[in-house]
Amino acid sequence: MTVADELNPAASDDAATAAGPEAESEAPIKKRKNGLYPGVSDELAENMKSGWADTELRDLEPIEQAAETAARRAELSARFPGDRLVIPAGNLKTRSNDTEYAFRASVEYAYLTGNQTEDGVLVLEPTADGHKATIYLLPRSDRENGEFWLSGQGELWVGRRHSLTEAEKLYGIPASDVRELPGQLREAAGPVRVVRGYDADVEAALTDKVTAERDEELRVFLSEARLVKDEFEIGELQKAVDSTVRGFEDVVRVLDKAEATSERYIEGTFFLRARVEGNDVGYGTIAAAGPHACTLHWVRNDGPVRSGELLLLDAGVETHTYYTADVTRTLPVNGRFSEIQKQIYDAVYEAQEAGIAAVKPGAKYRDFHDAAQRVLAEKLVEWGLVEGPVERVLELGLQRRWTLHGTGHMLGMDVHDCAAARVESYVDGVLEPGMVLTVEPGLYFQADDLTVPEEYRGIGVRIEDDILVTEGGNRNLSDGLPRRSDEVEVWMASVKAG
């Protein structure tokens, strides 16, 4: 990996941003401590200013979801009349020294704009009849002052940015230089709300103008706005699920290689599909073989994969527009369930069937969880692992020793979407057409659990699907992957044979 010798971006880029665009050309160039070049000659600096072709893109069309993002901004405007609303994308975060984590814009910002670039900020300024939206972005790198090749975040190093004119065409929002924004916000009058936690400079400029309570109201509204998906979002979620199905097929084909290496071969195989067909994985892949399946968020993925044991694979592809699938299958590594594995698997399948059947318009959100938990409690009583009757088990929550988690959650741009919504709108709410949620019951018998027979220990099973609430009931977006135990075995054999 090469390094930008001439400039310490943390020193001069930040200084220029704070002072405004006029100061950028005057920002000092600070040499890297261990840079190989002593400086930039006047001749080289002058040479780098010219001889570059015009690369402005003049035939751009609006992004696919431009109409949807405009409707979302209109809904936001109607909810907070008279308030200036500030929604940042966020900034790059350092991974180590001078390398950064891959950037992912805040969900609130991406949901309202479709833009995904770092340092962007959406501002809705109140007007007499609503709001005027402006998207604040970094413009093209300046070639006059050398920023494009000297800065570690210059376009020569990290790639071309859209010009402000291009951005206006793509997103359907007037665009301005984000370096001008902090000064404008400091001078702003009237009530202001900001989505916190993404951009410290923006928050510092508003420190005397906002309150935590008002800002939380904005965050909650934007979370609840995503509870019901529009047609674009449903289409993106289906794309994510379809790619995820292919990723699971990829894994089945290489289980022999995973046996020869580790769970990481499974993680890497799925990741390849996610990066080829989407933006990334939507969350850390859980490739849990054997007793690791009993660790709910096993993401180390460094354990052995053994024939005769189960693989719990919980993974999802994230689309280029940030919508993620969230699917789990528990697969026999050798392609065949043992008798005890099948018994536990079939119990979870039956619980999931009951949960999915409870997903329909007008049902309470909790209904699918309660339906699945009842089936699991019945099985645990039937197997003699807990003393009945079932009503007592459910009242005391005794099944939770082995079921552990809730049976699902909302799904969308976050794998656990709409998390800031009010309890009365989410967990205590009612299902509506357009909502998308997971149904994912599980049974987990820890390897050191002495309350169950030895043959149960170290077996973990979860089955998870992504369910769209429809006018007539529901649709399983992930039904491309078999769920019934006998169908899973047939499917695995056919994938391996193919």
Short mmCIF file of C-alpha atoms in Angstrom, two decimals:
data_model
loop_
_atom_site.label_atom_id
_atom_site.label_comp_id
_atom_site.label_asym_id
_atom_site.label_seq_id
_atom_site.Cartn_x
_atom_site.Cartn_y
_atom_site.Cartn_z
CA MET A 1 0.00 0.00 0.00
CA THR A 2 1.42 3.36 -1.02
CA VAL A 3 1.31 6.46 1.16
CA ALA A 4 0.75 10.13 0.44
CA ASP A 5 4.15 11.47 1.49
CA GLU A 6 3.50 15.17 1.33
CA LEU A 7 0.43 15.74 3.43
CA ASN A 8 -0.88 14.78 6.80
CA PRO A 9 -4.64 14.83 6.06
CA ALA A 10 -5.52 14.99 9.73
CA ALA A 11 -3.62 18.25 10.04
CA SER A 12 -4.38 20.30 6.95
CA ASP A 13 -7.68 18.86 5.67
CA ASP A 14 -9.35 19.37 9.04
CA ALA A 15 -7.93 22.85 9.34
CA ALA A 16 -9.21 23.80 5.92
CA THR A 17 -12.65 22.36 6.63
CA ALA A 18 -12.95 24.32 9.85
CA ALA A 19 -11.84 27.57 8.24
CA GLY A 20 -13.90 27.26 5.08
CA PRO A 21 -13.19 26.71 1.38
CA GLU A 22 -11.25 29.95 1.00
CA ALA A 23 -8.72 28.75 3.54
CA GLU A 24 -8.14 25.41 1.85
CA SER A 25 -5.74 26.83 -0.70
CA GLU A 26 -3.82 28.46 2.16
CA ALA A 27 -3.68 25.34 4.36
CA PRO A 28 -0.06 24.37 5.03
CA ILE A 29 1.24 21.16 3.56
CA LYS A 30 2.66 19.11 6.37
CA LYS A 31 5.20 16.47 5.45
CA ARG A 32 4.67 12.92 6.60
CA LYS A 33 7.15 12.17 9.36
CA ASN A 34 8.77 9.35 7.44
CA GLY A 35 8.00 10.51 3.93
CA LEU A 36 10.56 9.79 1.22
CA TYR A 37 10.28 13.17 -0.52
CA PRO A 38 11.59 16.34 1.16
CA GLY A 39 8.92 18.52 -0.40
CA VAL A 40 7.27 19.70 -3.60
CA SER A 41 9.19 21.89 -5.99
CA ASP A 42 7.52 24.92 -7.47
CA GLU A 43 7.99 23.40 -10.91
CA LEU A 44 6.26 20.13 -9.96
CA ALA A 45 3.43 21.98 -8.23
CA GLU A 46 2.87 24.09 -11.33
CA ASN A 47 3.10 21.06 -13.61
CA MET A 48 0.41 19.20 -11.66
CA LYS A 49 -2.08 22.06 -12.11
CA SER A 50 -2.57 21.65 -15.83
CA GLY A 51 -2.87 19.10 -18.62
CA TRP A 52 -5.96 17.37 -17.29
CA ALA A 53 -9.00 16.52 -19.42
CA ASP A 54 -12.49 17.76 -18.63
CA THR A 55 -14.22 14.81 -16.93
CA GLU A 56 -17.52 16.46 -15.98
CA LEU A 57 -20.42 14.01 -16.48
CA ARG A 58 -23.19 15.79 -18.34
CA ASP A 59 -25.69 13.06 -19.19
CA LEU A 60 -26.54 11.77 -15.73
CA GLU A 61 -30.02 10.54 -14.85
CA PRO A 62 -31.56 10.66 -11.35
CA ILE A 63 -30.91 7.66 -9.12
CA GLU A 64 -33.55 4.94 -9.21
CA GLN A 65 -35.06 5.86 -5.85
CA ALA A 66 -35.12 9.64 -6.39
CA ALA A 67 -38.93 9.80 -6.28
CA GLU A 68 -39.02 7.76 -3.06
CA THR A 69 -36.37 9.85 -1.30
CA ALA A 70 -38.25 13.03 -2.27
CA ALA A 71 -41.47 11.61 -0.78
CA ARG A 72 -39.61 10.72 2.41
CA ARG A 73 -38.25 14.25 2.73
CA ALA A 74 -41.74 15.64 2.21
CA GLU A 75 -43.06 13.44 5.01
CA LEU A 76 -40.24 14.60 7.28
CA SER A 77 -40.93 18.24 6.40
CA ALA A 78 -44.60 17.87 7.28
CA ARG A 79 -43.75 16.39 10.68
CA PHE A 80 -41.45 19.24 11.78
CA PRO A 81 -42.76 22.51 10.30
CA GLY A 82 -40.66 25.56 11.11
CA ASP A 83 -37.62 23.57 12.31
CA ARG A 84 -34.24 23.44 10.58
CA LEU A 85 -33.41 19.72 10.23
CA VAL A 86 -29.82 18.52 9.92
CA ILE A 87 -29.05 14.93 8.95
CA PRO A 88 -25.33 14.03 8.54
CA ALA A 89 -23.87 11.09 6.66
CA GLY A 90 -20.94 10.78 9.04
CA ASN A 91 -17.18 10.81 8.62
CA LEU A 92 -14.43 8.30 8.02
CA LYS A 93 -13.27 6.42 11.12
CA THR A 94 -9.66 5.46 11.66
CA ARG A 95 -8.97 1.75 11.80
CA SER A 96 -5.29 2.07 12.62
CA ASN A 97 -2.79 4.91 12.18
CA ASP A 98 -3.58 6.28 8.70
CA THR A 99 -5.98 3.61 7.41
CA GLU A 100 -9.74 3.95 7.69
CA TYR A 101 -12.67 1.59 7.98
CA ALA A 102 -14.79 1.27 4.86
CA PHE A 103 -17.32 4.09 5.03
CA ARG A 104 -21.05 3.47 5.34
CA ALA A 105 -23.30 6.52 5.46
CA SER A 106 -25.80 6.86 8.28
CA VAL A 107 -29.08 5.11 7.55
CA GLU A 108 -31.06 8.30 8.19
CA TYR A 109 -29.03 10.24 5.61
CA ALA A 110 -29.02 7.49 2.97
CA TYR A 111 -32.76 6.91 3.45
CA LEU A 112 -33.54 10.55 2.74
CA THR A 113 -31.04 11.21 -0.07
CA GLY A 114 -29.77 8.00 -1.67
CA ASN A 115 -26.26 9.46 -1.36
CA GLN A 116 -23.55 7.43 0.38
CA THR A 117 -20.46 9.66 0.52
CA GLU A 118 -18.62 10.61 3.68
CA ASP A 119 -18.97 14.09 5.16
CA GLY A 120 -22.29 14.72 3.42
CA VAL A 121 -25.05 16.55 5.27
CA LEU A 122 -28.70 17.00 4.35
CA VAL A 123 -30.24 20.24 5.61
CA LEU A 124 -33.96 21.04 5.44
CA GLU A 125 -34.34 24.78 5.97
CA PRO A 126 -37.83 25.94 6.93
CA THR A 127 -39.81 28.07 4.50
CA ALA A 128 -43.28 29.56 4.49
CA ASP A 129 -44.76 26.42 2.94
CA GLY A 130 -42.47 23.64 4.13
CA HIS A 131 -38.73 23.22 3.77
CA LYS A 132 -35.99 23.81 1.22
CA ALA A 133 -33.62 20.82 1.04
CA THR A 134 -29.90 21.20 0.34
CA ILE A 135 -27.35 18.42 0.22
CA TYR A 136 -23.92 19.55 1.39
CA LEU A 137 -21.02 17.59 -0.10
CA LEU A 138 -17.32 17.85 -0.78
CA PRO A 139 -16.85 19.15 -4.32
CA ARG A 140 -14.30 17.76 -6.77
CA SER A 141 -10.72 17.87 -5.50
CA ASP A 142 -9.01 21.21 -6.11
CA ARG A 143 -6.27 20.91 -8.72
CA GLU A 144 -5.12 24.49 -8.28
CA ASN A 145 -3.83 23.96 -4.73
CA GLY A 146 -2.73 20.36 -5.27
CA GLU A 147 -5.24 18.83 -2.88
CA PHE A 148 -6.26 16.22 -5.46
CA TRP A 149 -2.83 14.55 -5.38
CA LEU A 150 -1.29 15.68 -2.09
CA SER A 151 -4.13 14.95 0.32
CA GLY A 152 -4.60 11.39 1.55
CA GLN A 153 -8.30 11.86 0.74
CA GLY A 154 -7.65 13.55 -2.60
CA GLU A 155 -9.22 12.05 -5.69
CA LEU A 156 -5.94 10.68 -7.02
CA TRP A 157 -5.70 8.53 -3.88
CA VAL A 158 -9.29 7.49 -3.15
CA GLY A 159 -11.13 8.02 -6.40
CA ARG A 160 -13.23 10.57 -8.21
CA ARG A 161 -16.06 12.39 -6.45
CA HIS A 162 -19.14 13.75 -8.16
CA SER A 163 -19.15 17.48 -8.77
CA LEU A 164 -21.88 19.46 -7.06
CA THR A 165 -23.64 19.89 -10.40
CA GLU A 166 -23.54 16.14 -10.97
CA ALA A 167 -24.87 15.52 -7.47
CA GLU A 168 -27.84 17.79 -8.09
CA LYS A 169 -28.76 15.75 -11.17
CA LEU A 170 -28.37 12.42 -9.39
CA TYR A 171 -30.22 13.16 -6.17
CA GLY A 172 -32.65 15.85 -7.25
CA ILE A 173 -31.50 18.17 -4.45
CA PRO A 174 -29.60 21.48 -4.72
CA ALA A 175 -25.98 20.83 -3.71
CA SER A 176 -23.51 23.08 -1.89
CA ASP A 177 -19.97 22.87 -0.55
CA VAL A 178 -20.05 21.15 2.84
CA ARG A 179 -17.03 23.16 3.99
CA GLU A 180 -19.30 26.21 4.14
CA LEU A 181 -21.85 24.49 6.37
CA PRO A 182 -20.38 24.77 9.89
CA GLY A 183 -20.23 28.56 9.61
CA GLN A 184 -23.80 28.71 8.31
CA LEU A 185 -25.05 26.51 11.12
CA ARG A 186 -23.34 28.62 13.75
CA GLU A 187 -25.24 31.65 12.43
CA ALA A 188 -28.57 29.86 12.05
CA ALA A 189 -31.56 31.24 13.92
CA GLY A 190 -34.72 29.46 15.03
CA PRO A 191 -35.31 25.91 16.22
CA VAL A 192 -32.89 23.25 14.97
CA ARG A 193 -32.86 19.46 15.21
CA VAL A 194 -29.90 17.24 14.33
CA VAL A 195 -29.38 13.49 14.10
CA ARG A 196 -26.61 12.97 16.62
CA GLY A 197 -23.68 10.60 16.72
CA TYR A 198 -22.37 10.92 13.16
CA ASP A 199 -20.57 14.24 12.70
CA ALA A 200 -18.85 15.97 15.63
CA ASP A 201 -18.14 19.16 13.67
CA VAL A 202 -21.79 19.59 12.74
CA GLU A 203 -22.87 19.00 16.32
CA ALA A 204 -20.26 21.45 17.63
CA ALA A 205 -21.62 24.15 15.31
CA LEU A 206 -25.10 23.58 16.74
CA THR A 207 -24.16 23.07 20.38
CA ASP A 208 -26.11 26.08 21.66
CA LYS A 209 -29.11 25.59 19.36
CA VAL A 210 -30.29 22.02 19.98
CA THR A 211 -31.59 19.91 22.83
CA ALA A 212 -31.27 16.18 23.39
CA GLU A 213 -35.04 15.79 23.69
CA ARG A 214 -35.81 17.52 20.39
CA ASP A 215 -33.05 15.64 18.60
CA GLU A 216 -34.35 12.34 19.92
CA GLU A 217 -37.79 13.13 18.50
CA LEU A 218 -36.18 13.51 15.07
CA ARG A 219 -34.28 10.23 15.40
CA VAL A 220 -37.41 8.37 16.55
CA PHE A 221 -39.48 9.74 13.68
CA LEU A 222 -36.94 8.67 11.08
CA SER A 223 -36.80 5.21 12.64
CA GLU A 224 -40.57 4.79 12.64
CA ALA A 225 -40.82 6.11 9.07
CA ARG A 226 -38.99 2.96 7.97
CA LEU A 227 -41.42 0.53 9.63
CA VAL A 228 -43.51 0.28 6.45
CA LYS A 229 -41.45 -0.23 3.30
CA ASP A 230 -42.28 1.32 -0.06
CA GLU A 231 -42.15 -0.68 -3.29
CA PHE A 232 -38.55 0.29 -4.00
CA GLU A 233 -37.46 -0.95 -0.59
CA ILE A 234 -39.33 -4.24 -0.95
CA GLY A 235 -37.64 -4.77 -4.32
CA GLU A 236 -34.23 -4.11 -2.82
CA LEU A 237 -34.88 -6.51 0.06
CA GLN A 238 -35.86 -9.19 -2.43
CA LYS A 239 -32.60 -8.58 -4.33
CA ALA A 240 -30.68 -8.93 -1.08
CA VAL A 241 -32.45 -12.18 -0.25
CA ASP A 242 -31.94 -13.62 -3.73
CA SER A 243 -28.19 -12.96 -3.55
CA THR A 244 -28.15 -14.46 -0.08
CA VAL A 245 -29.76 -17.65 -1.37
CA ARG A 246 -26.97 -17.93 -3.92
CA GLY A 247 -24.44 -17.32 -1.16
CA PHE A 248 -25.83 -20.24 0.84
CA GLU A 249 -25.56 -22.44 -2.24
CA ASP A 250 -21.93 -21.34 -2.62
CA VAL A 251 -21.23 -22.46 0.95
CA VAL A 252 -22.80 -25.89 0.49
CA ARG A 253 -20.56 -26.49 -2.52
CA VAL A 254 -17.38 -25.93 -0.50
CA LEU A 255 -18.18 -27.65 2.79
CA ASP A 256 -15.41 -30.17 2.09
CA LYS A 257 -12.90 -27.32 1.87
CA ALA A 258 -14.28 -25.85 5.11
CA GLU A 259 -13.72 -29.22 6.79
CA ALA A 260 -10.11 -29.06 5.66
CA THR A 261 -9.66 -25.52 7.00
CA SER A 262 -12.15 -23.82 9.33
CA GLU A 263 -15.35 -21.81 9.64
CA ARG A 264 -13.48 -18.94 7.99
CA TYR A 265 -13.68 -20.70 4.64
CA ILE A 266 -17.45 -20.49 4.97
CA GLU A 267 -17.33 -16.84 5.98
CA GLY A 268 -15.01 -15.99 3.08
CA THR A 269 -17.11 -17.90 0.57
CA PHE A 270 -20.26 -16.03 1.50
CA PHE A 271 -18.41 -12.72 1.58
CA LEU A 272 -17.32 -13.20 -2.02
CA ARG A 273 -20.96 -13.43 -3.13
CA ALA A 274 -21.85 -10.36 -1.06
CA ARG A 275 -19.10 -8.25 -2.60
CA VAL A 276 -19.69 -9.42 -6.15
CA GLU A 277 -23.47 -8.92 -6.16
CA GLY A 278 -23.92 -6.31 -3.43
CA ASN A 279 -22.22 -3.66 -1.34
CA ASP A 280 -21.09 -5.91 1.50
CA VAL A 281 -22.46 -8.30 4.06
CA GLY A 282 -25.24 -6.66 6.03
CA TYR A 283 -23.69 -7.75 9.34
CA GLY A 284 -20.91 -9.99 10.59
CA THR A 285 -21.50 -13.47 9.19
CA ILE A 286 -22.18 -16.15 11.80
CA ALA A 287 -20.59 -19.37 10.52
CA ALA A 288 -21.02 -21.48 13.63
CA ALA A 289 -20.15 -25.16 13.40
CA GLY A 290 -20.76 -27.74 16.12
CA PRO A 291 -21.14 -26.28 19.62
CA HIS A 292 -20.37 -22.78 18.34
CA ALA A 293 -23.98 -22.73 17.10
CA CYS A 294 -25.00 -22.27 20.74
CA THR A 295 -23.22 -18.89 20.83
CA LEU A 296 -25.83 -16.58 19.37
CA HIS A 297 -23.49 -14.06 17.77
CA TRP A 298 -20.51 -16.27 16.97
CA VAL A 299 -18.52 -14.13 14.53
CA ARG A 300 -14.98 -15.26 15.31
CA ASN A 301 -15.51 -18.05 12.79
CA ASP A 302 -12.18 -19.68 13.61
CA GLY A 303 -13.36 -23.12 14.71
CA PRO A 304 -13.29 -26.52 13.02
CA VAL A 305 -15.98 -27.82 10.69
CA ARG A 306 -16.58 -31.52 11.30
CA SER A 307 -18.61 -34.15 9.47
CA GLY A 308 -21.46 -35.34 11.65
CA GLU A 309 -22.00 -31.92 13.25
CA LEU A 310 -24.30 -29.06 12.29
CA LEU A 311 -23.41 -25.74 10.71
CA LEU A 312 -25.53 -22.76 11.73
CA LEU A 313 -25.06 -20.14 9.02
CA ASP A 314 -26.65 -16.74 9.72
CA ALA A 315 -25.76 -14.36 6.90
CA GLY A 316 -27.13 -11.66 4.62
CA VAL A 317 -26.06 -9.79 1.51
CA GLU A 318 -26.44 -6.00 1.62
CA THR A 319 -27.43 -4.35 -1.68
CA HIS A 320 -25.73 -1.31 -3.14
CA THR A 321 -28.56 0.77 -1.64
CA TYR A 322 -27.91 -0.63 1.88
CA TYR A 323 -30.87 -3.03 2.20
CA THR A 324 -29.87 -6.29 3.84
CA ALA A 325 -31.19 -9.82 4.01
CA ASP A 326 -30.99 -11.79 7.26
CA VAL A 327 -31.33 -15.53 6.74
CA THR A 328 -30.33 -18.52 8.85
CA ARG A 329 -30.14 -22.17 7.96
CA THR A 330 -28.81 -24.98 10.13
CA LEU A 331 -27.22 -27.59 7.88
CA PRO A 332 -25.72 -31.03 8.52
CA VAL A 333 -22.10 -30.76 7.42
CA ASN A 334 -22.18 -34.24 5.86
CA GLY A 335 -25.59 -33.64 4.30
CA ARG A 336 -27.62 -35.91 6.62
CA PHE A 337 -29.21 -35.14 10.00
CA SER A 338 -28.65 -37.61 12.81
CA GLU A 339 -31.73 -38.77 14.69
CA ILE A 340 -31.29 -36.33 17.60
CA GLN A 341 -30.32 -33.48 15.26
CA LYS A 342 -33.44 -34.08 13.21
CA GLN A 343 -35.63 -34.18 16.35
CA ILE A 344 -34.38 -30.78 17.49
CA TYR A 345 -34.39 -29.32 13.97
CA ASP A 346 -37.95 -30.43 13.29
CA ALA A 347 -39.10 -28.85 16.55
CA VAL A 348 -37.61 -25.52 15.51
CA TYR A 349 -39.15 -25.86 12.05
CA GLU A 350 -42.57 -26.48 13.58
CA ALA A 351 -42.14 -23.42 15.79
CA GLN A 352 -41.15 -21.31 12.80
CA GLU A 353 -44.17 -22.50 10.84
CA ALA A 354 -46.40 -21.37 13.72
CA GLY A 355 -44.62 -18.04 13.89
CA ILE A 356 -44.87 -17.34 10.17
CA ALA A 357 -48.57 -18.24 10.19
CA ALA A 358 -49.13 -15.53 12.82
CA VAL A 359 -47.67 -12.79 10.59
CA LYS A 360 -50.58 -10.93 9.00
CA PRO A 361 -52.12 -7.45 8.89
CA GLY A 362 -53.85 -6.46 12.11
CA ALA A 363 -52.00 -9.04 14.20
CA LYS A 364 -50.05 -7.85 17.19
CA TYR A 365 -46.33 -7.70 16.56
CA ARG A 366 -45.78 -10.05 19.50
CA ASP A 367 -48.08 -12.76 18.12
CA PHE A 368 -45.49 -14.51 15.98
CA HIS A 369 -43.06 -14.64 18.89
CA ASP A 370 -45.68 -16.04 21.25
CA ALA A 371 -46.78 -18.66 18.71
CA ALA A 372 -43.24 -19.92 18.14
CA GLN A 373 -42.35 -19.92 21.84
CA ARG A 374 -45.43 -21.98 22.67
CA VAL A 375 -44.38 -24.73 20.26
CA LEU A 376 -40.86 -24.80 21.66
CA ALA A 377 -42.17 -24.92 25.22
CA GLU A 378 -44.43 -27.84 24.28
CA LYS A 379 -41.46 -29.73 22.84
CA LEU A 380 -39.31 -29.12 25.90
CA VAL A 381 -42.09 -30.44 28.16
CA GLU A 382 -42.65 -33.40 25.84
CA TRP A 383 -38.95 -34.30 25.98
CA GLY A 384 -38.93 -34.07 29.75
CA LEU A 385 -36.41 -31.24 29.88
CA VAL A 386 -38.70 -28.94 31.86
CA GLU A 387 -41.69 -29.65 34.06
CA GLY A 388 -45.10 -28.65 32.66
CA PRO A 389 -47.76 -27.67 32.16
CA VAL A 390 -46.86 -25.51 29.17
CA GLU A 391 -48.76 -22.49 30.52
CA ARG A 392 -46.59 -22.56 33.63
CA VAL A 393 -43.43 -22.80 31.53
CA LEU A 394 -44.43 -19.80 29.41
CA GLU A 395 -45.60 -17.74 32.40
CA LEU A 396 -42.26 -18.23 34.16
CA GLY A 397 -40.23 -18.06 30.95
CA LEU A 398 -38.53 -21.38 31.75
CA GLN A 399 -38.14 -22.23 28.06
CA ARG A 400 -35.75 -19.32 27.70
CA ARG A 401 -32.84 -21.36 29.07
CA TRP A 402 -32.81 -23.06 25.65
CA THR A 403 -34.62 -20.56 23.36
CA LEU A 404 -32.68 -17.52 24.61
CA HIS A 405 -33.69 -14.76 22.18
CA GLY A 406 -36.72 -13.06 20.68
CA THR A 407 -38.22 -14.69 17.62
CA GLY A 408 -37.58 -11.86 15.18
CA HIS A 409 -37.12 -8.18 14.42
CA MET A 410 -37.80 -5.58 11.76
CA LEU A 411 -35.53 -5.68 8.71
CA GLY A 412 -34.41 -3.05 6.24
CA MET A 413 -31.39 -0.75 5.90
CA ASP A 414 -30.28 -1.97 9.31
CA VAL A 415 -30.34 -5.67 10.04
CA HIS A 416 -32.19 -4.74 13.25
CA ASP A 417 -34.13 -1.97 11.57
CA CYS A 418 -36.21 0.77 13.20
CA ALA A 419 -34.50 0.18 16.54
CA ALA A 420 -35.16 3.73 17.79
CA ALA A 421 -38.92 3.48 17.23
CA ARG A 422 -41.20 3.86 20.22
CA VAL A 423 -42.15 0.63 21.96
CA GLU A 424 -45.82 1.30 21.29
CA SER A 425 -45.10 1.57 17.56
CA TYR A 426 -42.85 -1.47 17.36
CA VAL A 427 -42.94 -4.30 19.92
CA ASP A 428 -46.36 -3.29 21.23
CA GLY A 429 -47.60 -2.30 17.80
CA VAL A 430 -49.72 -3.92 15.10
CA LEU A 431 -48.48 -5.38 11.82
CA GLU A 432 -49.27 -3.51 8.59
CA PRO A 433 -48.81 -4.40 4.91
CA GLY A 434 -45.32 -3.37 3.82
CA MET A 435 -43.58 -4.29 7.05
CA VAL A 436 -40.70 -6.75 6.70
CA LEU A 437 -39.54 -8.81 9.65
CA THR A 438 -37.59 -11.94 10.43
CA VAL A 439 -39.04 -15.05 12.04
CA GLU A 440 -36.18 -16.96 13.64
CA PRO A 441 -36.90 -19.37 16.50
CA GLY A 442 -34.06 -21.47 17.85
CA LEU A 443 -33.10 -24.12 20.37
CA TYR A 444 -29.62 -24.11 21.90
CA PHE A 445 -28.26 -26.79 24.18
CA GLN A 446 -24.96 -25.60 25.57
CA ALA A 447 -22.08 -28.07 25.63
CA ASP A 448 -21.82 -27.74 29.43
CA ASP A 449 -25.55 -27.91 30.22
CA LEU A 450 -25.93 -30.73 32.71
CA THR A 451 -29.72 -30.37 32.84
CA VAL A 452 -30.15 -32.07 29.46
CA PRO A 453 -29.12 -35.53 28.25
CA GLU A 454 -25.59 -35.72 26.89
CA GLU A 455 -26.80 -36.36 23.34
CA TYR A 456 -28.42 -32.89 23.27
CA ARG A 457 -25.34 -30.99 24.40
CA GLY A 458 -23.56 -28.86 21.84
CA ILE A 459 -26.48 -28.81 19.39
CA GLY A 460 -27.80 -25.43 18.30
CA VAL A 461 -30.51 -24.94 15.68
CA ARG A 462 -31.96 -21.71 14.27
CA ILE A 463 -34.10 -21.25 11.15
CA GLU A 464 -34.67 -17.69 9.99
CA ASP A 465 -36.61 -16.22 7.09
CA ASP A 466 -37.47 -12.72 5.92
CA ILE A 467 -41.24 -12.18 5.86
CA LEU A 468 -43.16 -9.41 4.09
CA VAL A 469 -46.57 -8.52 5.52
CA THR A 470 -49.04 -8.39 2.62
CA GLU A 471 -52.68 -7.34 2.33
CA GLY A 472 -53.73 -10.99 2.44
CA GLY A 473 -51.23 -12.34 4.98
CA ASN A 474 -47.52 -12.66 4.30
CA ARG A 475 -44.90 -13.63 1.74
CA ASN A 476 -41.67 -15.41 2.56
CA LEU A 477 -39.00 -13.50 0.65
CA SER A 478 -36.44 -16.22 1.38
CA ASP A 479 -38.47 -19.24 0.37
CA GLY A 480 -35.81 -20.02 -2.24
CA LEU A 481 -33.98 -21.90 0.51
CA PRO A 482 -35.58 -25.15 1.75
CA ARG A 483 -36.53 -25.33 5.42
CA ARG A 484 -38.01 -28.78 6.10
CA SER A 485 -35.34 -31.27 7.20
CA ASP A 486 -35.92 -33.78 4.40
CA GLU A 487 -35.97 -31.00 1.81
CA VAL A 488 -32.73 -29.57 3.21
CA GLU A 489 -31.00 -32.92 2.72
CA VAL A 490 -32.26 -33.25 -0.86
CA TRP A 491 -31.28 -29.67 -1.65
CA MET A 492 -27.75 -30.07 -0.24
CA ALA A 493 -27.21 -33.25 -2.27
CA SER A 494 -28.39 -31.56 -5.47
CA VAL A 495 -26.21 -28.48 -4.91
CA LYS A 496 -23.14 -30.61 -4.25
CA ALA A 497 -23.88 -32.76 -7.30
CA GLY A 498 -24.33 -29.71 -9.49
#
